[in-house]
CSV table of C-alpha atoms and ligand atoms in Angstrom, one decimal:
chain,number,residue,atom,x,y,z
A,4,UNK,CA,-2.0,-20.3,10.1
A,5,UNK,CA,1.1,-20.9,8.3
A,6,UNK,CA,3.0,-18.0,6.0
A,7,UNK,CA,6.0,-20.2,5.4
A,8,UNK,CA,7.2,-20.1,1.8
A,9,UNK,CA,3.4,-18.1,0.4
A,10,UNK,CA,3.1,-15.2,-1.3
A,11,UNK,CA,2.1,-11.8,-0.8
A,12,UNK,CA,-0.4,-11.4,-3.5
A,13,UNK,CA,-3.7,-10.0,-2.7
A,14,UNK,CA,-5.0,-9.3,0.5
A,15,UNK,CA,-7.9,-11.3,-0.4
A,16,UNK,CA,-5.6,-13.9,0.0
A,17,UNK,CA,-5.4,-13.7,3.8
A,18,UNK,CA,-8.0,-13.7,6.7
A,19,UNK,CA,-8.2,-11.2,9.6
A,20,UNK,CA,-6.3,-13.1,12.1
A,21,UNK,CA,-3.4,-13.8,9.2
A,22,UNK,CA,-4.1,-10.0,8.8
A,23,UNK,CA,-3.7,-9.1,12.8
A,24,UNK,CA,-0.5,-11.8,13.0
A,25,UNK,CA,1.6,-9.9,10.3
A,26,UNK,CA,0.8,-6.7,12.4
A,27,UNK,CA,2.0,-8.3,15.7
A,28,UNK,CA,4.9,-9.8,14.3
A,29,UNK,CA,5.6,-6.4,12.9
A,30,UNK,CA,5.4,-4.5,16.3
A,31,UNK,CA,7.7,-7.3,17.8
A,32,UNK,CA,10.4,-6.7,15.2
A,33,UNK,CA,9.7,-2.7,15.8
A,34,UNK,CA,10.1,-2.4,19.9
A,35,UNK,CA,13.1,-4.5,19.4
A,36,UNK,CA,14.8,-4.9,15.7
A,37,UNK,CA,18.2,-5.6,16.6
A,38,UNK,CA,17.6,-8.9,18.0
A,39,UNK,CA,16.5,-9.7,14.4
A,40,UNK,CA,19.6,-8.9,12.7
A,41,UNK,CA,20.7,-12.3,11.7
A,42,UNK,CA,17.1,-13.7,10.7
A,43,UNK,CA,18.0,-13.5,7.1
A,44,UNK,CA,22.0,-14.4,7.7
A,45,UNK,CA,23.0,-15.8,3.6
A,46,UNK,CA,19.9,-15.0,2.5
A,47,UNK,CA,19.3,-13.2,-1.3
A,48,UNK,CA,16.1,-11.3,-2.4
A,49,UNK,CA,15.8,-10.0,-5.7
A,50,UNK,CA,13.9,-7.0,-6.6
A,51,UNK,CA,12.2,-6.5,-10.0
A,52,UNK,CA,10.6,-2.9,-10.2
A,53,UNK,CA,9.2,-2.8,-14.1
A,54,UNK,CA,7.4,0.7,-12.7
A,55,UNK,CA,8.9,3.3,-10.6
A,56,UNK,CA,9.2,3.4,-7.0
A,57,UNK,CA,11.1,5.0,-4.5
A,58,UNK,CA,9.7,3.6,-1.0
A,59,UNK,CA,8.9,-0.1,-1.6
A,60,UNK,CA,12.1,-0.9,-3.3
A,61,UNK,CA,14.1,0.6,-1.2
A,62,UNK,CA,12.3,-0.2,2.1
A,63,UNK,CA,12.3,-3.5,1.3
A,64,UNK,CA,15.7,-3.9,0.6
A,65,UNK,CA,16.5,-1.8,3.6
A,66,UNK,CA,14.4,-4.2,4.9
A,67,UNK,CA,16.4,-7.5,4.4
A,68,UNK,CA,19.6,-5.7,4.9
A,69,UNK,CA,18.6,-4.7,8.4
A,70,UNK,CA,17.9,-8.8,9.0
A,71,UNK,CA,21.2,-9.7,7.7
A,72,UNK,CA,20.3,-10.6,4.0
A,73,UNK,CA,21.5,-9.1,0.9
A,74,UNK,CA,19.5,-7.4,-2.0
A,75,UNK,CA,19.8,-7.1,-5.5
A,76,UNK,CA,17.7,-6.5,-8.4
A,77,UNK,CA,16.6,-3.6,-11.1
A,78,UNK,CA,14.9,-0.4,-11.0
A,79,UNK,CA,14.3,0.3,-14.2
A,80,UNK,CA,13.6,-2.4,-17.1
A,81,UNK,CA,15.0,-0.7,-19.9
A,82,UNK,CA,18.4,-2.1,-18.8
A,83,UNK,CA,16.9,-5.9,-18.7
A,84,UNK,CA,16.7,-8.8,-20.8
A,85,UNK,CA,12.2,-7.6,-20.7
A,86,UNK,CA,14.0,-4.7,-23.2
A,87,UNK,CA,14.9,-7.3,-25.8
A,88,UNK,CA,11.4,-9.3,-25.3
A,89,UNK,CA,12.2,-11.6,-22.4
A,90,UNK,CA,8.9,-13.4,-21.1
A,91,UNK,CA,7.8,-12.2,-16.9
A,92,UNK,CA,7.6,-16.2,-16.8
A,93,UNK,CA,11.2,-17.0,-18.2
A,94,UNK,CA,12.8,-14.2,-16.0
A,95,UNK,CA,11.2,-15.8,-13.0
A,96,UNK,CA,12.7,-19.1,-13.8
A,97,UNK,CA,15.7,-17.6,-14.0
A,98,UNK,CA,15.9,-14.9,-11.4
A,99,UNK,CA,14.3,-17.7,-8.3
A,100,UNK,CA,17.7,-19.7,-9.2
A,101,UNK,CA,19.5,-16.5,-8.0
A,102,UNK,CA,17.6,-15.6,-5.2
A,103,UNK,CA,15.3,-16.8,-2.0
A,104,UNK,CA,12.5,-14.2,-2.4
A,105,UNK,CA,11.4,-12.0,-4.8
A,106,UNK,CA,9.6,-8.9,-4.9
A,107,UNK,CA,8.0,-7.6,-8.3
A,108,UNK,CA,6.2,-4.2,-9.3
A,109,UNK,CA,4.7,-4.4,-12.5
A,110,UNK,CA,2.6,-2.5,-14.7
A,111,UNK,CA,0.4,-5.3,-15.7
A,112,UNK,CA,-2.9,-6.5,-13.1
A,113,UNK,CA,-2.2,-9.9,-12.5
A,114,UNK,CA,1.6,-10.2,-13.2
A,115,UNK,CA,2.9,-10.9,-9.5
A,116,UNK,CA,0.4,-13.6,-9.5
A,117,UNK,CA,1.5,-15.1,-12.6
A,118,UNK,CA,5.2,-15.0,-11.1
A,119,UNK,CA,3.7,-16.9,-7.7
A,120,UNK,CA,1.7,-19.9,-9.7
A,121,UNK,CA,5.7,-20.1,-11.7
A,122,UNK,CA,8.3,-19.7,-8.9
A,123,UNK,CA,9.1,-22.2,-6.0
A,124,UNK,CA,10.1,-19.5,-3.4
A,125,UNK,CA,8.0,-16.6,-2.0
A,126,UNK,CA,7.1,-13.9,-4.4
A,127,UNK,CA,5.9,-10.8,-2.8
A,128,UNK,CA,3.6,-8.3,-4.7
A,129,UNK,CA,5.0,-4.8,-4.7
A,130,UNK,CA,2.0,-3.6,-6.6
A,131,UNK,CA,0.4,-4.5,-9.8
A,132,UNK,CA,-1.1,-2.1,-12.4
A,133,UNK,CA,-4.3,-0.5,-10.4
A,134,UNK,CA,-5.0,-3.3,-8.6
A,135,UNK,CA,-3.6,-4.2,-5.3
A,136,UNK,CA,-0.9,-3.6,-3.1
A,137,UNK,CA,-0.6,-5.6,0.0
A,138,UNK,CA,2.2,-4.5,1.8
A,139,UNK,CA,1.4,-0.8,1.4
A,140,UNK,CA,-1.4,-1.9,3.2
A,141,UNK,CA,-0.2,-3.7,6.0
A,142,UNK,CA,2.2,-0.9,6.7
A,143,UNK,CA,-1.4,1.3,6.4
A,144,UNK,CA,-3.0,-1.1,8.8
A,145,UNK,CA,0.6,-1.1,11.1
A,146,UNK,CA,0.0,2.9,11.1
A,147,UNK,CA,-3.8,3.4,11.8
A,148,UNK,CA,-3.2,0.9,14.7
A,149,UNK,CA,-0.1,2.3,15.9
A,150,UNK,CA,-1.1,5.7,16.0
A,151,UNK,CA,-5.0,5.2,17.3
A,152,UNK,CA,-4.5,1.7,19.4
A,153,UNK,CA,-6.7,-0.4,17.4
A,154,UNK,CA,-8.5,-0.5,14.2
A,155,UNK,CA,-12.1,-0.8,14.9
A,156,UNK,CA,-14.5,2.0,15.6
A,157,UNK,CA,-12.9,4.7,12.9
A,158,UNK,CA,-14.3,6.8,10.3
A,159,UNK,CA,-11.7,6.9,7.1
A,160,UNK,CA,-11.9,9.0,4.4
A,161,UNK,CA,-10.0,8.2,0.8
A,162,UNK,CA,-9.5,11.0,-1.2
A,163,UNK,CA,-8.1,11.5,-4.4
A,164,UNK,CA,-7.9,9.0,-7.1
A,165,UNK,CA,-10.1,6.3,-6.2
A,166,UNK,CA,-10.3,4.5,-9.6
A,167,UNK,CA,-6.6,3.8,-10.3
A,168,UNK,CA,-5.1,4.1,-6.7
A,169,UNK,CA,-4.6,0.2,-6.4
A,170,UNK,CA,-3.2,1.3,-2.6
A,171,UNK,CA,-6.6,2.8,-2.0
A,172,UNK,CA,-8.1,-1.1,-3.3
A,173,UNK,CA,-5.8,-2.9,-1.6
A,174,UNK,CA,-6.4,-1.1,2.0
A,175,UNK,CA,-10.5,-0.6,1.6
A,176,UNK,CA,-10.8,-4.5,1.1
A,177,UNK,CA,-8.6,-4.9,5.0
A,178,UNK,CA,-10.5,-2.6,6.4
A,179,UNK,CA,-13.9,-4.1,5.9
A,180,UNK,CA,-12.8,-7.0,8.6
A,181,UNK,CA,-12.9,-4.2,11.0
A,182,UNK,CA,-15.7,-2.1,12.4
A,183,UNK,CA,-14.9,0.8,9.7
A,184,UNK,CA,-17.3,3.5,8.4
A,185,UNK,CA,-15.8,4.5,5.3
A,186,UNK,CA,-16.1,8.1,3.0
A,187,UNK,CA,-15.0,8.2,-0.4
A,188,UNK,CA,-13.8,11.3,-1.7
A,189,UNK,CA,-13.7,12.1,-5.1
A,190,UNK,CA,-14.3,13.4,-8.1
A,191,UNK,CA,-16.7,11.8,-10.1
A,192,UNK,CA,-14.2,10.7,-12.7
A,193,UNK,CA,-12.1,9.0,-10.3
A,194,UNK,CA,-14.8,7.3,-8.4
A,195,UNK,CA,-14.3,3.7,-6.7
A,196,UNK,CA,-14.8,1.4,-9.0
A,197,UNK,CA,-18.0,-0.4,-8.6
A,198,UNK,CA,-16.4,-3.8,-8.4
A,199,UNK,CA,-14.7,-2.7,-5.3
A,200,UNK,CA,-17.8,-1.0,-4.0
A,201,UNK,CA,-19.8,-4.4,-5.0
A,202,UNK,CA,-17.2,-6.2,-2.5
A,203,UNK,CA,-17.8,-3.7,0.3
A,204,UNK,CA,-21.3,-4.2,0.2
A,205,UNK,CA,-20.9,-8.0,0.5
A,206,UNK,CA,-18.8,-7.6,3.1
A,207,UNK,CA,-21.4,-5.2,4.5
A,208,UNK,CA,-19.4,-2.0,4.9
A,209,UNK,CA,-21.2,1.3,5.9
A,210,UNK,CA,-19.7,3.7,3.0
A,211,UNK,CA,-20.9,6.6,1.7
A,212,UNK,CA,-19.7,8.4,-2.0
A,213,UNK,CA,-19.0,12.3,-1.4
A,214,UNK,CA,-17.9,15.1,-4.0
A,215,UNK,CA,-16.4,17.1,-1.3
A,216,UNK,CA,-13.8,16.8,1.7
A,217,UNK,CA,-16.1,19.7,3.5
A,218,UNK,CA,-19.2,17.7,4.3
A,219,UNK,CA,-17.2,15.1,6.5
A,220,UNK,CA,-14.0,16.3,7.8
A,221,UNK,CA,-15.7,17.1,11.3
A,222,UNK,CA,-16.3,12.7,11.3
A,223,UNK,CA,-13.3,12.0,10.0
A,224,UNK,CA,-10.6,10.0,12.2
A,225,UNK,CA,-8.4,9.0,9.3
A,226,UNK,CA,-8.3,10.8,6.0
A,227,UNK,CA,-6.2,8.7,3.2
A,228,UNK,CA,-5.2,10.9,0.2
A,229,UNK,CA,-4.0,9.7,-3.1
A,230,UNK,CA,-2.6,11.4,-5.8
A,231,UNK,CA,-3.8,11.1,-9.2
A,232,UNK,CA,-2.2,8.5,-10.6
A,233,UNK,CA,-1.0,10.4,-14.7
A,234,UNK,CA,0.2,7.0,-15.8
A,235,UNK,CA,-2.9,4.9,-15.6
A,236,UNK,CA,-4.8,7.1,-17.6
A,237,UNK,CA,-5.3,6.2,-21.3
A,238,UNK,CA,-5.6,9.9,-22.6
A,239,UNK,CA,-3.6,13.0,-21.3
A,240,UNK,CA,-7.0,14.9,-21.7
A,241,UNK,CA,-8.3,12.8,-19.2
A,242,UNK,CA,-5.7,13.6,-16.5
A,243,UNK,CA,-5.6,17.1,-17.7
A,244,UNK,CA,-9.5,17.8,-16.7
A,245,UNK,CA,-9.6,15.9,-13.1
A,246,UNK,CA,-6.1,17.2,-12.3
A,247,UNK,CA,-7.3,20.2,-9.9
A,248,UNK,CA,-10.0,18.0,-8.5
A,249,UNK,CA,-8.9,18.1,-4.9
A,250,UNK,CA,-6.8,19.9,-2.6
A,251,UNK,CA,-5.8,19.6,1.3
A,252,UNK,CA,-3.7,22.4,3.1
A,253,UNK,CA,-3.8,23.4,6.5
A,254,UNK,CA,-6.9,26.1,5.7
A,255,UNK,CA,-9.1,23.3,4.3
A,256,UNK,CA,-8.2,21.2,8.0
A,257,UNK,CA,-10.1,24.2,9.9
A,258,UNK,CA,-12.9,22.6,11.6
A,259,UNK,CA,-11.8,19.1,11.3
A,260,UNK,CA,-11.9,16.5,13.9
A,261,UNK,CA,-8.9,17.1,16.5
A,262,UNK,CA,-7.9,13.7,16.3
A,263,UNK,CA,-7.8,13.3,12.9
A,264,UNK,CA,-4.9,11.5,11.2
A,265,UNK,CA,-3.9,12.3,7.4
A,266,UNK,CA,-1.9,9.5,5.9
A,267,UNK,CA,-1.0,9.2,1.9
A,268,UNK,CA,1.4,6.3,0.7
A,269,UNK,CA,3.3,8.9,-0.9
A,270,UNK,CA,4.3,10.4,-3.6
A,271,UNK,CA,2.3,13.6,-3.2
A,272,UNK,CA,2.5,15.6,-6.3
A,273,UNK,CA,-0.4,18.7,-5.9
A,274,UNK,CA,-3.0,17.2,-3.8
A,275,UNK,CA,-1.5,17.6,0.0
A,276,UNK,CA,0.1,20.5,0.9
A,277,UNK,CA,3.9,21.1,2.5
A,278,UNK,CA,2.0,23.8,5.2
A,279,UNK,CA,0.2,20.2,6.7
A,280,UNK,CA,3.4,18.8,7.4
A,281,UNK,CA,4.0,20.0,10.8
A,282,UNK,CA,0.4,20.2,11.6
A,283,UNK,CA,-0.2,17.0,14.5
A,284,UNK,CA,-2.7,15.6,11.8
A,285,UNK,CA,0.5,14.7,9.2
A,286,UNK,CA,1.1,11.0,9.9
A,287,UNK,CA,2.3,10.2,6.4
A,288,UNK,CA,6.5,10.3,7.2
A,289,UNK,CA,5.9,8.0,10.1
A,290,UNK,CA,3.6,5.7,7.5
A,291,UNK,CA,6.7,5.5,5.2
A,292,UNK,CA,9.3,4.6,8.0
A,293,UNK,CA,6.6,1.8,9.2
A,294,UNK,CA,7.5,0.3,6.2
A,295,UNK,CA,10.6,-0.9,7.4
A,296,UNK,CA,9.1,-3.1,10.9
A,297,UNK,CA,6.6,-4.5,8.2
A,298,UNK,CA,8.1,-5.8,5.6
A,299,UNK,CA,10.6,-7.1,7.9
A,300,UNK,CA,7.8,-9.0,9.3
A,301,UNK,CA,6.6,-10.4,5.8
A,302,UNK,CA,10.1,-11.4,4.9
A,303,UNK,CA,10.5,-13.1,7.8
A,304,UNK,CA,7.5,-15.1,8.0
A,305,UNK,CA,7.2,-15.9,4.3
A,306,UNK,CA,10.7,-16.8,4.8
A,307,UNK,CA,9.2,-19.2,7.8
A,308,UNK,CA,12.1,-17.9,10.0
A,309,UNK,CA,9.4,-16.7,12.3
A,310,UNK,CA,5.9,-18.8,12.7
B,24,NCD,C1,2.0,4.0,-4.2
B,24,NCD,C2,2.0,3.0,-5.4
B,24,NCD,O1,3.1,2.8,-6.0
B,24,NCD,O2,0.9,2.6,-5.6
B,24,NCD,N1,3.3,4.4,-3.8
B,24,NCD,C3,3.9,3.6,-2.8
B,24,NCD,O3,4.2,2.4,-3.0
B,24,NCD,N2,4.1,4.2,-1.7
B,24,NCD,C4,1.2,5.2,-4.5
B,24,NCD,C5,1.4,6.1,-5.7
B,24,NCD,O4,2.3,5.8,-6.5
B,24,NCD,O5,0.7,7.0,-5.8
């Protein structure tokens, strides 16, 4: 197993162990962080965020900061060379002579892929279009262990939007290499995609489609809530009739199992209520600041400073 100088793509791209490893390495660099604070000494990555984002960008630049590297890079596109038509393929080229690792969030499926089969040094996916994000997801994977003490034997419940939520994708796939009995909640216009489901089936996942948070919260050890993601929908008509399609507060949690831990990559618009924050079930703030332990791990083994 080798992560030296590959990309963080897909995580179809890695096996479970590869999966597990990341995770280690992760709680390594967690319990003690300091003694990783010259792992990236001289080192440069770049940061191209054609979409918006608030964690990933700036936990991954916290990220290589806190292993003695510098960051740079843009937040918003309109103030790039893409403005006056520059090619994803030419600003690679370019940008990969500047830097010794990039991470890219683009709008377009596919486009942090396209930058991996161009660029000579590590390019890591910060999430592309609705399709995957991999390091949400081991920071998702980082959490459910952390806060249960391993990953097998859960029920988890996504909620929310199902067909564009590419962290919702991204995190289903990983969890069908553990023993994981999966509910997906949703309406039906923002179902999982039956491509996805197809995959689980292969991969022979117990899942089950439901309308309505209700029917399972008493089985649920993990719920994973989404919001609706507006800008992937091609007509505001659309988003305007599945808006108020689900809700969680700290009513709704009556009756759920004790245990149960509510995580949500974040940003929560309407769907999850402030009243659930200081409820023991809220694990989503602790989700975000895993973020930091994780993608300290990637960039260090992509950067094959650790093995
Ligand atoms: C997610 C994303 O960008 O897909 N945010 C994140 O990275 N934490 C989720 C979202 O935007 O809804």
């Amino acid at each position: 197993m080798s992560f030296k100088n590959r990309s963080i793509i897909s995580m179809r791209d890695f096996t479970k162990e590869e999966i597990l490893h990341v995770l280690d390495v992760a709680s390594m660099i967690d319990e003690n962080p300091k003694e990783y604070s010259h792992m990236m000494d001289g080192k440069i990555m770049a940061t191209l965020f054609y979409e918006p984002s608030t964690r990933t960008r700036l936990s991954f630049e916290s990220a290589m900061m806190r292993l003695g590297g510098n960051a740079m890079g843009f937040a918003d596109p309109a103030m790039t060379s893409a403005k006056k038509g520059e090619s994803l393929a030419d600003s690679i080229k370019i940008i990969e002579s500047y830097s010794d690792i990039i991470v890219i969030r683009a709008r377009i499926e596919g486009a942090a892929r396209l930058a991996s089969n161009i660029a000579k040094i590590p390019i890591i996916n910060g999430g592309d279009g609705a399709n995957q994000h991999p390091t949400q997801t081991f920071l998702d994977l980082y959490t459910i262990r952390k806060s249960k003490g391993k990953l097998d034997g859960h029920t988890i419940g996504f909620m929310g939007d199902l067909k564009y939520g590419r962290t919702v994708h991204s995190l289903a796939y990983a969890l069908s290499f553990f023993d994981t009995k999966m509910f997906f909640i949703s309406p039906p216009d923002l179902r999982m995609p039956d491509d996805h489901l197809d995959e689980l089936k292969e991969k022979k996942v117990d899942f089950t489609e439901v309308l309505n948070f209700e029917k399972v919260k008493h089985e649920l050890d993990v719920l994973y809530v989404t919001r609706i993601q507006r800008e992937r929908f091609g007509d505001e008509l659309d988003y305007e009739k599945v808006k108020q399609g689900y809700f969680i507060n700290r009513a709704f949690l009556q009756g759920c199992n004790k245990e149960l831990g509510i995580l949500h990559p974040l940003p929560r618009v309407d769907e999850l209520s402030t009243d659930v924050d200081d409820t023991p079930y809220a694990k989503y703030f602790e989700q975000a600041a895993n973020g930091i332990p994780v993608r300290m791990a990637l960039i260090c083994l992509t950067m094959g400073a650790i093995q």
